[in-house]
Structure formats: C-alpha cells, structure tokens
C-alpha cells in the first residue's frame, strides 16, 4: 500500500507541476532537468562537472550534451579546473545568470499559483507535511553500517546576492509579513525603495547585502548601509523564512553586519524595528543592541510601536574621523 501511495503521489505531482512538459509549462526552451542544472550552476558552491554529475545523478554523456547546448546558447563557459586539469570547471556567463534568474522567477510564480488553491490557514500544515516527507526520504541508508547518512547538501551558508536575489528580498518581505502580521502592500513598497536605492548607488567598502541559503535556495537576508549620521551603519531588512528558522541564521546574519561594520570603521550600528517583531528583538538584545527610543505609529495597515536600537562598536573618545 505504501508503494502504491507514493507512486500515486508521484503521478499526481508530476502532472500538477507540468514536469512532463516543463518547457511549455514555464514558457522556456529548457526541460526540467536542464532548468535544474542551471539552478545548480547559479547556486551551488562548487561547479566542477564531475561534482555536478554526482549531485544530480546524471549520466556523463547526458550532462556533456546539456553543457554543450548551454555553451552554444551562451549560458556557460567551461575551463580546466585549477586543481586538476583533467576536470572541467563550469561557470555561468552573465547571460546564463540572467536566464537562471528568469527560470527561478517563473518557477516561483508557478508555485505561487499552486498555493493560491490552498487556504492561508492550511498552508502551515502543507509546509510541515512537505518538510516531513523531505526529511524522511532524504535520509540515506549506509549499506555497510545500516544507519542513516546525512544528506549530500551542506548546512546553511551566507553569500553575496546573485541576479534575482534583490527582487527576492522584496517579494519575500511582502509575503512573509503579510502572512504573519497582516501588513499591507505599503510595507512591500518600503522594502522595494530600500532595495532600489541600494542597487542604484552603494559603496561596496561601506555597504553590503547578505543572502542566507539553505539546501541551495535563499531563505534569509540582511543589509548593512550607511546611515545619515557620520560613522553610523544601519542594519536593514533582516528576514529568515519560517521554514528555515531554528538554524541560527538570524544570529549569523546580524553577526555578519556587525563584523562588517566594525571592519569598515563604523563607530556604531543602529536599526529601526517594531515591537511586534519579538523574535527579532530577542536576537538584537543577544547581539548587544540596546533600545534607545520608541514611538507609536500607524503603518502598513496596523497600529504599531516603532523602536530605535543601537550598538556601539568603539569608544567615541578613542575614535578617529570617519571617511
């Protein structure tokens, strides 16, 4: 019965996501396997052809044909590995990154359409069921020792944003805060302006964005930007997806901002948040931030209490001028 149920679900799900006609389903010239390979090239920390083949369980000839097609389309470049000239290093071209970002965006839109069929109060149940299935089925048995081996993928990592990630930050802030706090699109508009300002003009020596990634997909973000006050950095847009919480990503993202700000020569880090974001506020306290001011306001369709927090990085009396 278990085998029949799994096979029935496989048939249901492959039909649901259009796996058998993926290129038509997402209006793309690439198959599901080709799209997955592009995704892996855009997100995997290693792009050795042999490692890609092992990660995706692909036949060597099939992988070579796909890479040849991508090379012909101007999406990838293949060069000898610096560690071993017998191995190939595969990297996406700017055109390839743009294509991968477009495919990712269309895939997200398709999943969003699926979620529209599910009532909002039932979505946590769906997410939990999917997580349970993934955890149970990804645990591999070691033939020699008869015990479960860990998944091939590593733990969560922080990285620089790739093409499409800034848009992801805007979309996920809007969706997550609407689902968890009922905030309207005015908040998403605010996030869009912050991201647009950063994209249009930022100094990489003094400003930075981090993307938290888990199992090859973005699950969090944070930003460090210059404040109007000289010598002050501002922490903005801290987010960890609900399903990725519990991995310590919030602490790591805050720590990344503080370490970067200190190395860049800032004298303090400040942030503005709202009192309803209790989990985030606990992280700020743990990182050493102190509450310096708060004021009621009505924003995003809700009555809120805004809070200003501050973390000194150096003794002002010992600090020099900040350029």
PDB file of C-alpha atoms in Angstrom:
ATOM      1  CA  UNK A   1       0.000   0.000   0.000  1.00  0.00           C
ATOM      2  CA  UNK A   2       2.856   2.406   0.848  1.00  0.00           C
ATOM      3  CA  UNK A   3       4.463   1.889  -2.561  1.00  0.00           C
ATOM      4  CA  UNK A   4       1.143   2.431  -4.324  1.00  0.00           C
ATOM      5  CA  UNK A   5       0.513   5.654  -2.395  1.00  0.00           C
ATOM      6  CA  UNK A   6       3.969   7.034  -3.233  1.00  0.00           C
ATOM      7  CA  UNK A   7       3.580   6.154  -6.903  1.00  0.00           C
ATOM      8  CA  UNK A   8       0.116   7.723  -6.965  1.00  0.00           C
ATOM      9  CA  UNK A   9       1.517  10.893  -5.408  1.00  0.00           C
ATOM     10  CA  UNK A  10       4.372  10.949  -7.943  1.00  0.00           C
ATOM     11  CA  UNK A  11       1.887  10.779 -10.825  1.00  0.00           C
ATOM     12  CA  UNK A  12      -0.278  13.462  -9.224  1.00  0.00           C
ATOM     13  CA  UNK A  13       2.599  15.840  -8.505  1.00  0.00           C
ATOM     14  CA  UNK A  14       4.446  15.499 -11.812  1.00  0.00           C
ATOM     15  CA  UNK A  15       1.177  16.290 -13.576  1.00  0.00           C
ATOM     16  CA  UNK A  16       0.476  19.171 -11.184  1.00  0.00           C
ATOM     17  CA  UNK A  17       3.809  20.935 -11.835  1.00  0.00           C
ATOM     18  CA  UNK A  18       3.866  20.073 -15.539  1.00  0.00           C
ATOM     19  CA  UNK A  19       7.069  18.039 -15.221  1.00  0.00           C
ATOM     20  CA  UNK A  20       6.356  16.066 -18.387  1.00  0.00           C
ATOM     21  CA  UNK A  21       6.082  19.244 -20.450  1.00  0.00           C
ATOM     22  CA  UNK A  22       8.125  21.613 -18.311  1.00  0.00           C
ATOM     23  CA  UNK A  23       9.320  23.887 -21.124  1.00  0.00           C
ATOM     24  CA  UNK A  24       5.747  24.661 -22.161  1.00  0.00           C
ATOM     25  CA  UNK A  25       4.610  24.915 -18.546  1.00  0.00           C
ATOM     26  CA  UNK A  26       7.127  27.703 -17.770  1.00  0.00           C
ATOM     27  CA  UNK A  27       7.371  29.139 -21.299  1.00  0.00           C
ATOM     28  CA  UNK A  28      11.059  28.242 -21.564  1.00  0.00           C
ATOM     29  CA  UNK A  29      13.166  26.386 -24.148  1.00  0.00           C
ATOM     30  CA  UNK A  30      14.676  24.217 -21.396  1.00  0.00           C
ATOM     31  CA  UNK A  31      13.482  20.925 -19.939  1.00  0.00           C
ATOM     32  CA  UNK A  32      13.032  20.267 -16.221  1.00  0.00           C
ATOM     33  CA  UNK A  33      16.470  18.623 -16.000  1.00  0.00           C
ATOM     34  CA  UNK A  34      18.146  21.457 -17.921  1.00  0.00           C
ATOM     35  CA  UNK A  35      16.444  24.030 -15.697  1.00  0.00           C
ATOM     36  CA  UNK A  36      17.593  22.145 -12.599  1.00  0.00           C
ATOM     37  CA  UNK A  37      21.164  22.145 -13.914  1.00  0.00           C
ATOM     38  CA  UNK A  38      21.013  25.910 -14.485  1.00  0.00           C
ATOM     39  CA  UNK A  39      19.694  26.364 -10.947  1.00  0.00           C
ATOM     40  CA  UNK A  40      22.540  24.267  -9.558  1.00  0.00           C
ATOM     41  CA  UNK A  41      25.115  26.274 -11.503  1.00  0.00           C
ATOM     42  CA  UNK A  42      23.640  29.502 -10.148  1.00  0.00           C
ATOM     43  CA  UNK A  43      23.543  28.377  -6.510  1.00  0.00           C
ATOM     44  CA  UNK A  44      25.994  25.537  -5.869  1.00  0.00           C
ATOM     45  CA  UNK A  45      29.291  26.495  -4.185  1.00  0.00           C
ATOM     46  CA  UNK A  46      31.132  24.008  -6.430  1.00  0.00           C
ATOM     47  CA  UNK A  47      30.800  23.894 -10.212  1.00  0.00           C
ATOM     48  CA  UNK A  48      33.130  21.054 -11.113  1.00  0.00           C
ATOM     49  CA  UNK A  49      31.485  18.986 -13.860  1.00  0.00           C
ATOM     50  CA  UNK A  50      32.144  15.722 -12.031  1.00  0.00           C
ATOM     51  CA  UNK A  51      30.605  17.062  -8.826  1.00  0.00           C
ATOM     52  CA  UNK A  52      27.581  18.348 -10.725  1.00  0.00           C
ATOM     53  CA  UNK A  53      27.154  14.922 -12.273  1.00  0.00           C
ATOM     54  CA  UNK A  54      27.243  13.261  -8.852  1.00  0.00           C
ATOM     55  CA  UNK A  55      24.977  15.863  -7.231  1.00  0.00           C
ATOM     56  CA  UNK A  56      22.287  15.493  -9.905  1.00  0.00           C
ATOM     57  CA  UNK A  57      22.846  11.755 -10.529  1.00  0.00           C
ATOM     58  CA  UNK A  58      23.293  12.346 -14.256  1.00  0.00           C
ATOM     59  CA  UNK A  59      24.894  10.213 -16.926  1.00  0.00           C
ATOM     60  CA  UNK A  60      28.210  11.731 -18.023  1.00  0.00           C
ATOM     61  CA  UNK A  61      27.193  11.813 -21.688  1.00  0.00           C
ATOM     62  CA  UNK A  62      23.823  13.409 -20.899  1.00  0.00           C
ATOM     63  CA  UNK A  63      25.461  16.095 -18.770  1.00  0.00           C
ATOM     64  CA  UNK A  64      28.015  16.798 -21.503  1.00  0.00           C
ATOM     65  CA  UNK A  65      25.263  17.238 -24.101  1.00  0.00           C
ATOM     66  CA  UNK A  66      23.382  19.674 -21.861  1.00  0.00           C
ATOM     67  CA  UNK A  67      26.512  21.699 -21.185  1.00  0.00           C
ATOM     68  CA  UNK A  68      27.292  21.784 -24.904  1.00  0.00           C
ATOM     69  CA  UNK A  69      23.798  23.135 -25.545  1.00  0.00           C
ATOM     70  CA  UNK A  70      24.234  25.774 -22.817  1.00  0.00           C
ATOM     71  CA  UNK A  71      27.638  26.727 -24.235  1.00  0.00           C
ATOM     72  CA  UNK A  72      26.122  27.100 -27.714  1.00  0.00           C
ATOM     73  CA  UNK A  73      23.388  29.314 -26.238  1.00  0.00           C
ATOM     74  CA  UNK A  74      25.989  31.494 -24.498  1.00  0.00           C
ATOM     75  CA  UNK A  75      24.920  30.455 -20.985  1.00  0.00           C
ATOM     76  CA  UNK A  76      28.071  28.733 -19.677  1.00  0.00           C
ATOM     77  CA  UNK A  77      31.828  28.662 -20.030  1.00  0.00           C
ATOM     78  CA  UNK A  78      33.960  25.536 -19.491  1.00  0.00           C
ATOM     79  CA  UNK A  79      37.596  25.783 -18.424  1.00  0.00           C
ATOM     80  CA  UNK A  80      40.131  23.313 -16.963  1.00  0.00           C
ATOM     81  CA  UNK A  81      39.994  23.082 -13.175  1.00  0.00           C
ATOM     82  CA  UNK A  82      42.795  24.922 -11.396  1.00  0.00           C
ATOM     83  CA  UNK A  83      43.265  21.932  -9.064  1.00  0.00           C
ATOM     84  CA  UNK A  84      43.148  19.220 -11.731  1.00  0.00           C
ATOM     85  CA  UNK A  85      43.470  19.976 -15.466  1.00  0.00           C
ATOM     86  CA  UNK A  86      41.651  16.717 -16.249  1.00  0.00           C
ATOM     87  CA  UNK A  87      38.473  18.077 -14.675  1.00  0.00           C
ATOM     88  CA  UNK A  88      36.205  20.819 -16.029  1.00  0.00           C
ATOM     89  CA  UNK A  89      35.094  23.922 -14.189  1.00  0.00           C
ATOM     90  CA  UNK A  90      31.694  25.163 -15.370  1.00  0.00           C
ATOM     91  CA  UNK A  91      30.572  28.755 -14.766  1.00  0.00           C
ATOM     92  CA  UNK A  92      27.547  30.728 -15.848  1.00  0.00           C
ATOM     93  CA  UNK A  93      28.028  33.733 -18.113  1.00  0.00           C
ATOM     94  CA  UNK A  94      26.118  36.942 -17.335  1.00  0.00           C
ATOM     95  CA  UNK A  95      23.535  35.787 -19.879  1.00  0.00           C
ATOM     96  CA  UNK A  96      23.381  32.422 -18.124  1.00  0.00           C
ATOM     97  CA  UNK A  97      22.792  34.043 -14.738  1.00  0.00           C
ATOM     98  CA  UNK A  98      20.023  36.135 -16.221  1.00  0.00           C
ATOM     99  CA  UNK A  99      18.410  33.039 -17.723  1.00  0.00           C
ATOM    100  CA  UNK A 100      18.691  31.121 -14.444  1.00  0.00           C
ATOM    101  CA  UNK A 101      17.127  34.051 -12.570  1.00  0.00           C
ATOM    102  CA  UNK A 102      14.260  34.218 -15.063  1.00  0.00           C
ATOM    103  CA  UNK A 103      13.583  30.487 -14.759  1.00  0.00           C
ATOM    104  CA  UNK A 104      13.677  30.777 -10.972  1.00  0.00           C
ATOM    105  CA  UNK A 105      11.206  33.664 -11.082  1.00  0.00           C
ATOM    106  CA  UNK A 106       8.803  31.744 -13.316  1.00  0.00           C
ATOM    107  CA  UNK A 107       9.070  28.682 -11.093  1.00  0.00           C
ATOM    108  CA  UNK A 108       8.216  30.799  -8.053  1.00  0.00           C
ATOM    109  CA  UNK A 109       5.226  32.253  -9.870  1.00  0.00           C
ATOM    110  CA  UNK A 110       4.048  28.739 -10.754  1.00  0.00           C
ATOM    111  CA  UNK A 111       4.357  27.613  -7.119  1.00  0.00           C
ATOM    112  CA  UNK A 112       2.540  30.774  -6.033  1.00  0.00           C
ATOM    113  CA  UNK A 113      -0.313  29.834  -8.332  1.00  0.00           C
ATOM    114  CA  UNK A 114      -0.439  26.398  -6.696  1.00  0.00           C
ATOM    115  CA  UNK A 115      -0.533  27.969  -3.233  1.00  0.00           C
ATOM    116  CA  UNK A 116      -3.475  30.119  -4.258  1.00  0.00           C
ATOM    117  CA  UNK A 117      -5.515  26.908  -4.192  1.00  0.00           C
ATOM    118  CA  UNK A 118      -4.731  26.400  -0.509  1.00  0.00           C
ATOM    119  CA  UNK A 119      -6.480  28.431   2.193  1.00  0.00           C
ATOM    120  CA  UNK A 120      -3.985  30.595   4.148  1.00  0.00           C
ATOM    121  CA  UNK A 121      -4.708  28.844   7.442  1.00  0.00           C
ATOM    122  CA  UNK A 122      -3.928  25.472   5.806  1.00  0.00           C
ATOM    123  CA  UNK A 123      -0.556  26.494   4.351  1.00  0.00           C
ATOM    124  CA  UNK A 124       1.481  25.817   7.525  1.00  0.00           C
ATOM    125  CA  UNK A 125       0.047  22.279   7.502  1.00  0.00           C
ATOM    126  CA  UNK A 126       1.117  21.862   3.871  1.00  0.00           C
ATOM    127  CA  UNK A 127       4.624  23.164   4.553  1.00  0.00           C
ATOM    128  CA  UNK A 128       5.037  20.862   7.539  1.00  0.00           C
ATOM    129  CA  UNK A 129       3.875  17.846   5.530  1.00  0.00           C
ATOM    130  CA  UNK A 130       6.323  18.637   2.730  1.00  0.00           C
ATOM    131  CA  UNK A 131       9.155  19.148   5.202  1.00  0.00           C
ATOM    132  CA  UNK A 132       8.408  15.833   6.886  1.00  0.00           C
ATOM    133  CA  UNK A 133       8.376  13.982   3.564  1.00  0.00           C
ATOM    134  CA  UNK A 134      11.649  15.594   2.508  1.00  0.00           C
ATOM    135  CA  UNK A 135      13.384  14.782   5.804  1.00  0.00           C
ATOM    136  CA  UNK A 136      12.246  11.153   5.807  1.00  0.00           C
ATOM    137  CA  UNK A 137      13.059  10.485   2.159  1.00  0.00           C
ATOM    138  CA  UNK A 138      16.398  12.357   2.059  1.00  0.00           C
ATOM    139  CA  UNK A 139      17.871  10.277   4.893  1.00  0.00           C
ATOM    140  CA  UNK A 140      20.072   7.733   3.135  1.00  0.00           C
ATOM    141  CA  UNK A 141      20.992   4.303   4.441  1.00  0.00           C
ATOM    142  CA  UNK A 142      24.655   3.374   4.632  1.00  0.00           C
ATOM    143  CA  UNK A 143      24.773  -0.151   3.119  1.00  0.00           C
ATOM    144  CA  UNK A 144      27.829  -1.149   5.131  1.00  0.00           C
ATOM    145  CA  UNK A 145      26.666   0.085   8.521  1.00  0.00           C
ATOM    146  CA  UNK A 146      22.872   0.040   8.127  1.00  0.00           C
ATOM    147  CA  UNK A 147      22.364   3.519   9.530  1.00  0.00           C
ATOM    148  CA  UNK A 148      21.226   6.809   8.089  1.00  0.00           C
ATOM    149  CA  UNK A 149      23.760   9.016   6.431  1.00  0.00           C
ATOM    150  CA  UNK A 150      23.330  12.787   6.171  1.00  0.00           C
ATOM    151  CA  UNK A 151      22.022  14.457   3.048  1.00  0.00           C
ATOM    152  CA  UNK A 152      24.635  15.419   0.472  1.00  0.00           C
ATOM    153  CA  UNK A 153      23.867  19.109   0.826  1.00  0.00           C
ATOM    154  CA  UNK A 154      25.674  21.154   3.450  1.00  0.00           C
ATOM    155  CA  UNK A 155      24.261  23.389   6.135  1.00  0.00           C
ATOM    156  CA  UNK A 156      23.135  26.979   5.784  1.00  0.00           C
ATOM    157  CA  UNK A 157      25.569  29.475   4.253  1.00  0.00           C
ATOM    158  CA  UNK A 158      25.733  33.250   3.838  1.00  0.00           C
ATOM    159  CA  UNK A 159      26.659  34.605   0.427  1.00  0.00           C
ATOM    160  CA  UNK A 160      26.548  37.734  -1.713  1.00  0.00           C
ATOM    161  CA  UNK A 161      23.365  38.350  -3.714  1.00  0.00           C
ATOM    162  CA  UNK A 162      23.113  36.847  -7.194  1.00  0.00           C
ATOM    163  CA  UNK A 163      20.958  38.248 -10.024  1.00  0.00           C
ATOM    164  CA  UNK A 164      17.339  37.996  -8.939  1.00  0.00           C
ATOM    165  CA  UNK A 165      18.094  37.977  -5.192  1.00  0.00           C
ATOM    166  CA  UNK A 166      17.311  41.662  -4.631  1.00  0.00           C
ATOM    167  CA  UNK A 167      13.880  41.120  -6.149  1.00  0.00           C
ATOM    168  CA  UNK A 168      13.510  38.040  -3.958  1.00  0.00           C
ATOM    169  CA  UNK A 169      14.156  40.170  -0.868  1.00  0.00           C
ATOM    170  CA  UNK A 170      11.293  42.499  -1.804  1.00  0.00           C
ATOM    171  CA  UNK A 171       8.861  39.713  -2.677  1.00  0.00           C
ATOM    172  CA  UNK A 172       9.554  37.606   0.413  1.00  0.00           C
ATOM    173  CA  UNK A 173       9.354  40.538   2.824  1.00  0.00           C
ATOM    174  CA  UNK A 174       5.957  41.429   1.377  1.00  0.00           C
ATOM    175  CA  UNK A 175       4.672  37.843   1.503  1.00  0.00           C
ATOM    176  CA  UNK A 176       6.057  36.836   4.913  1.00  0.00           C
ATOM    177  CA  UNK A 177       4.975  39.986   6.755  1.00  0.00           C
ATOM    178  CA  UNK A 178       1.525  39.848   5.181  1.00  0.00           C
ATOM    179  CA  UNK A 179       1.111  36.210   6.253  1.00  0.00           C
ATOM    180  CA  UNK A 180       2.498  36.628   9.790  1.00  0.00           C
ATOM    181  CA  UNK A 181       1.377  40.160  10.723  1.00  0.00           C
ATOM    182  CA  UNK A 182      -1.275  41.115   8.185  1.00  0.00           C
ATOM    183  CA  UNK A 183       0.750  44.075   6.851  1.00  0.00           C
ATOM    184  CA  UNK A 184      -0.423  45.558   3.572  1.00  0.00           C
ATOM    185  CA  UNK A 185       1.497  46.346   0.384  1.00  0.00           C
ATOM    186  CA  UNK A 186       2.782  49.636   1.778  1.00  0.00           C
ATOM    187  CA  UNK A 187       5.447  47.629   3.600  1.00  0.00           C
ATOM    188  CA  UNK A 188       6.492  45.846   0.420  1.00  0.00           C
ATOM    189  CA  UNK A 189       6.719  49.262  -1.243  1.00  0.00           C
ATOM    190  CA  UNK A 190       9.052  50.461   1.524  1.00  0.00           C
ATOM    191  CA  UNK A 191      11.285  47.417   1.086  1.00  0.00           C
ATOM    192  CA  UNK A 192      11.303  47.959  -2.684  1.00  0.00           C
ATOM    193  CA  UNK A 193      12.529  51.546  -2.228  1.00  0.00           C
ATOM    194  CA  UNK A 194      15.284  50.464   0.173  1.00  0.00           C
ATOM    195  CA  UNK A 195      16.477  47.767  -2.229  1.00  0.00           C
ATOM    196  CA  UNK A 196      16.222  50.073  -5.253  1.00  0.00           C
ATOM    197  CA  UNK A 197      18.301  52.755  -3.514  1.00  0.00           C
ATOM    198  CA  UNK A 198      20.966  50.173  -2.695  1.00  0.00           C
ATOM    199  CA  UNK A 199      21.001  48.763  -6.232  1.00  0.00           C
ATOM    200  CA  UNK A 200      21.235  52.208  -7.799  1.00  0.00           C
ATOM    201  CA  UNK A 201      24.068  53.558  -5.669  1.00  0.00           C
ATOM    202  CA  UNK A 202      26.138  51.851  -2.977  1.00  0.00           C
ATOM    203  CA  UNK A 203      29.756  51.759  -1.868  1.00  0.00           C
ATOM    204  CA  UNK A 204      30.908  48.139  -1.517  1.00  0.00           C
ATOM    205  CA  UNK A 205      33.519  49.183   1.023  1.00  0.00           C
ATOM    206  CA  UNK A 206      30.846  50.506   3.368  1.00  0.00           C
ATOM    207  CA  UNK A 207      27.620  48.750   2.359  1.00  0.00           C
ATOM    208  CA  UNK A 208      26.743  45.110   1.852  1.00  0.00           C
ATOM    209  CA  UNK A 209      23.882  42.639   1.385  1.00  0.00           C
ATOM    210  CA  UNK A 210      23.920  39.032   2.551  1.00  0.00           C
ATOM    211  CA  UNK A 211      21.684  36.194   1.404  1.00  0.00           C
ATOM    212  CA  UNK A 212      21.237  33.178   3.680  1.00  0.00           C
ATOM    213  CA  UNK A 213      20.983  29.965   1.694  1.00  0.00           C
ATOM    214  CA  UNK A 214      19.799  26.536   2.819  1.00  0.00           C
ATOM    215  CA  UNK A 215      19.639  23.446   0.614  1.00  0.00           C
ATOM    216  CA  UNK A 216      20.608  25.558  -2.398  1.00  0.00           C
ATOM    217  CA  UNK A 217      17.866  28.169  -2.097  1.00  0.00           C
ATOM    218  CA  UNK A 218      17.624  31.630  -0.497  1.00  0.00           C
ATOM    219  CA  UNK A 219      15.931  31.635   2.909  1.00  0.00           C
ATOM    220  CA  UNK A 220      17.057  34.895   4.505  1.00  0.00           C
ATOM    221  CA  UNK A 221      18.593  38.324   4.055  1.00  0.00           C
ATOM    222  CA  UNK A 222      20.076  41.323   5.784  1.00  0.00           C
ATOM    223  CA  UNK A 223      21.586  44.606   4.663  1.00  0.00           C
ATOM    224  CA  UNK A 224      24.210  46.998   6.047  1.00  0.00           C
ATOM    225  CA  UNK A 225      24.010  50.561   4.685  1.00  0.00           C
ATOM    226  CA  UNK A 226      25.354  53.969   5.610  1.00  0.00           C
ATOM    227  CA  UNK A 227      23.151  55.988   7.936  1.00  0.00           C
ATOM    228  CA  UNK A 228      22.682  59.748   7.650  1.00  0.00           C
ATOM    229  CA  UNK A 229      24.757  60.187  10.814  1.00  0.00           C
ATOM    230  CA  UNK A 230      28.526  60.081  10.088  1.00  0.00           C
ATOM    231  CA  UNK A 231      30.234  56.946  11.319  1.00  0.00           C
ATOM    232  CA  UNK A 232      26.947  55.071  11.704  1.00  0.00           C
ATOM    233  CA  UNK A 233      25.886  51.904   9.907  1.00  0.00           C
ATOM    234  CA  UNK A 234      22.241  50.865   9.678  1.00  0.00           C
ATOM    235  CA  UNK A 235      21.076  47.246   9.770  1.00  0.00           C
ATOM    236  CA  UNK A 236      18.072  46.750   7.480  1.00  0.00           C
ATOM    237  CA  UNK A 237      15.812  44.069   6.018  1.00  0.00           C
ATOM    238  CA  UNK A 238      16.595  41.185   8.363  1.00  0.00           C
ATOM    239  CA  UNK A 239      14.488  38.216   7.295  1.00  0.00           C
ATOM    240  CA  UNK A 240      14.549  34.459   7.843  1.00  0.00           C
ATOM    241  CA  UNK A 241      11.933  32.314   6.127  1.00  0.00           C
ATOM    242  CA  UNK A 242       9.626  30.489   8.589  1.00  0.00           C
ATOM    243  CA  UNK A 243      10.742  27.040   7.439  1.00  0.00           C
ATOM    244  CA  UNK A 244      14.434  27.966   7.865  1.00  0.00           C
ATOM    245  CA  UNK A 245      14.183  29.183  11.453  1.00  0.00           C
ATOM    246  CA  UNK A 246      15.955  27.201  14.123  1.00  0.00           C
ATOM    247  CA  UNK A 247      19.281  27.032  12.253  1.00  0.00           C
ATOM    248  CA  UNK A 248      20.745  30.137  13.901  1.00  0.00           C
ATOM    249  CA  UNK A 249      20.541  32.121  10.663  1.00  0.00           C
ATOM    250  CA  UNK A 250      19.161  35.238  12.330  1.00  0.00           C
ATOM    251  CA  UNK A 251      22.159  35.404  14.673  1.00  0.00           C
ATOM    252  CA  UNK A 252      24.577  34.773  11.807  1.00  0.00           C
ATOM    253  CA  UNK A 253      23.056  37.498   9.644  1.00  0.00           C
ATOM    254  CA  UNK A 254      23.226  40.051  12.459  1.00  0.00           C
ATOM    255  CA  UNK A 255      26.779  38.985  13.266  1.00  0.00           C
ATOM    256  CA  UNK A 256      27.748  39.439   9.603  1.00  0.00           C
ATOM    257  CA  UNK A 257      26.510  43.038   9.684  1.00  0.00           C
ATOM    258  CA  UNK A 258      28.247  43.849  12.975  1.00  0.00           C
ATOM    259  CA  UNK A 259      31.567  42.297  11.899  1.00  0.00           C
ATOM    260  CA  UNK A 260      31.437  44.069   8.537  1.00  0.00           C
ATOM    261  CA  UNK A 261      30.567  47.421  10.140  1.00  0.00           C
ATOM    262  CA  UNK A 262      33.415  47.084  12.623  1.00  0.00           C
ATOM    263  CA  UNK A 263      35.924  46.187   9.891  1.00  0.00           C
ATOM    264  CA  UNK A 264      34.677  49.077   7.727  1.00  0.00           C
ATOM    265  CA  UNK A 265      35.429  51.532  10.529  1.00  0.00           C
ATOM    266  CA  UNK A 266      31.902  52.406  11.643  1.00  0.00           C
ATOM    267  CA  UNK A 267      31.546  53.598  15.236  1.00  0.00           C
ATOM    268  CA  UNK A 268      28.065  52.175  15.792  1.00  0.00           C
ATOM    269  CA  UNK A 269      25.259  50.159  14.220  1.00  0.00           C
ATOM    270  CA  UNK A 270      21.646  51.278  14.512  1.00  0.00           C
ATOM    271  CA  UNK A 271      18.349  49.776  13.410  1.00  0.00           C
ATOM    272  CA  UNK A 272      14.647  50.536  13.427  1.00  0.00           C
ATOM    273  CA  UNK A 273      12.051  47.855  14.062  1.00  0.00           C
ATOM    274  CA  UNK A 274       8.584  47.362  15.528  1.00  0.00           C
ATOM    275  CA  UNK A 275       7.696  45.921  18.922  1.00  0.00           C
ATOM    276  CA  UNK A 276       5.575  43.117  17.424  1.00  0.00           C
ATOM    277  CA  UNK A 277       8.716  41.541  15.942  1.00  0.00           C
ATOM    278  CA  UNK A 278       9.534  39.878  19.251  1.00  0.00           C
ATOM    279  CA  UNK A 279      11.766  37.107  17.872  1.00  0.00           C
ATOM    280  CA  UNK A 280      13.968  39.596  16.030  1.00  0.00           C
ATOM    281  CA  UNK A 281      14.184  41.863  19.077  1.00  0.00           C
ATOM    282  CA  UNK A 282      15.489  38.964  21.165  1.00  0.00           C
ATOM    283  CA  UNK A 283      18.246  38.478  18.598  1.00  0.00           C
ATOM    284  CA  UNK A 284      19.166  42.161  18.760  1.00  0.00           C
ATOM    285  CA  UNK A 285      19.399  42.039  22.549  1.00  0.00           C
ATOM    286  CA  UNK A 286      21.563  38.928  22.351  1.00  0.00           C
ATOM    287  CA  UNK A 287      23.879  40.717  19.900  1.00  0.00           C
ATOM    288  CA  UNK A 288      24.322  43.621  22.329  1.00  0.00           C
ATOM    289  CA  UNK A 289      21.886  46.187  20.915  1.00  0.00           C
ATOM    290  CA  UNK A 290      20.018  48.406  23.365  1.00  0.00           C
ATOM    291  CA  UNK A 291      16.639  50.090  22.933  1.00  0.00           C
ATOM    292  CA  UNK A 292      17.103  53.886  22.830  1.00  0.00           C
ATOM    293  CA  UNK A 293      13.689  55.198  21.734  1.00  0.00           C
ATOM    294  CA  UNK A 294      10.197  54.076  20.762  1.00  0.00           C
ATOM    295  CA  UNK A 295       7.106  55.784  19.372  1.00  0.00           C
ATOM    296  CA  UNK A 296       3.607  54.624  18.378  1.00  0.00           C
ATOM    297  CA  UNK A 297       2.665  54.942  14.715  1.00  0.00           C
ATOM    298  CA  UNK A 298       0.202  53.541  12.213  1.00  0.00           C
ATOM    299  CA  UNK A 299       1.800  51.961   9.155  1.00  0.00           C
ATOM    300  CA  UNK A 300       1.175  49.071   6.765  1.00  0.00           C
ATOM    301  CA  UNK A 301      -2.474  48.938   7.876  1.00  0.00           C
ATOM    302  CA  UNK A 302      -1.629  48.267  11.546  1.00  0.00           C
ATOM    303  CA  UNK A 303      -1.135  50.146  14.825  1.00  0.00           C
ATOM    304  CA  UNK A 304       2.496  49.636  15.782  1.00  0.00           C
ATOM    305  CA  UNK A 305       5.220  50.855  18.116  1.00  0.00           C
ATOM    306  CA  UNK A 306       8.415  51.725  16.289  1.00  0.00           C
ATOM    307  CA  UNK A 307      11.708  51.200  18.105  1.00  0.00           C
ATOM    308  CA  UNK A 308      15.234  52.507  17.607  1.00  0.00           C
ATOM    309  CA  UNK A 309      18.087  50.248  18.702  1.00  0.00           C
ATOM    310  CA  UNK A 310      21.818  50.999  18.940  1.00  0.00           C
ATOM    311  CA  UNK A 311      25.054  49.016  19.230  1.00  0.00           C
ATOM    312  CA  UNK A 312      28.301  50.989  19.901  1.00  0.00           C
ATOM    313  CA  UNK A 313      31.302  49.437  18.182  1.00  0.00           C
ATOM    314  CA  UNK A 314      34.123  51.630  19.552  1.00  0.00           C
ATOM    315  CA  UNK A 315      34.643  54.172  22.294  1.00  0.00           C
ATOM    316  CA  UNK A 316      33.781  57.548  20.728  1.00  0.00           C
ATOM    317  CA  UNK A 317      36.515  59.282  22.700  1.00  0.00           C
ATOM    318  CA  UNK A 318      39.081  56.982  21.092  1.00  0.00           C
ATOM    319  CA  UNK A 319      37.615  57.026  17.597  1.00  0.00           C
ATOM    320  CA  UNK A 320      39.182  58.995  14.823  1.00  0.00           C
ATOM    321  CA  UNK A 321      37.421  60.674  11.932  1.00  0.00           C
ATOM    322  CA  UNK A 322      35.215  58.552   9.672  1.00  0.00           C
ATOM    323  CA  UNK A 323      35.586  58.977   5.962  1.00  0.00           C
TER     324      UNK A 323
END
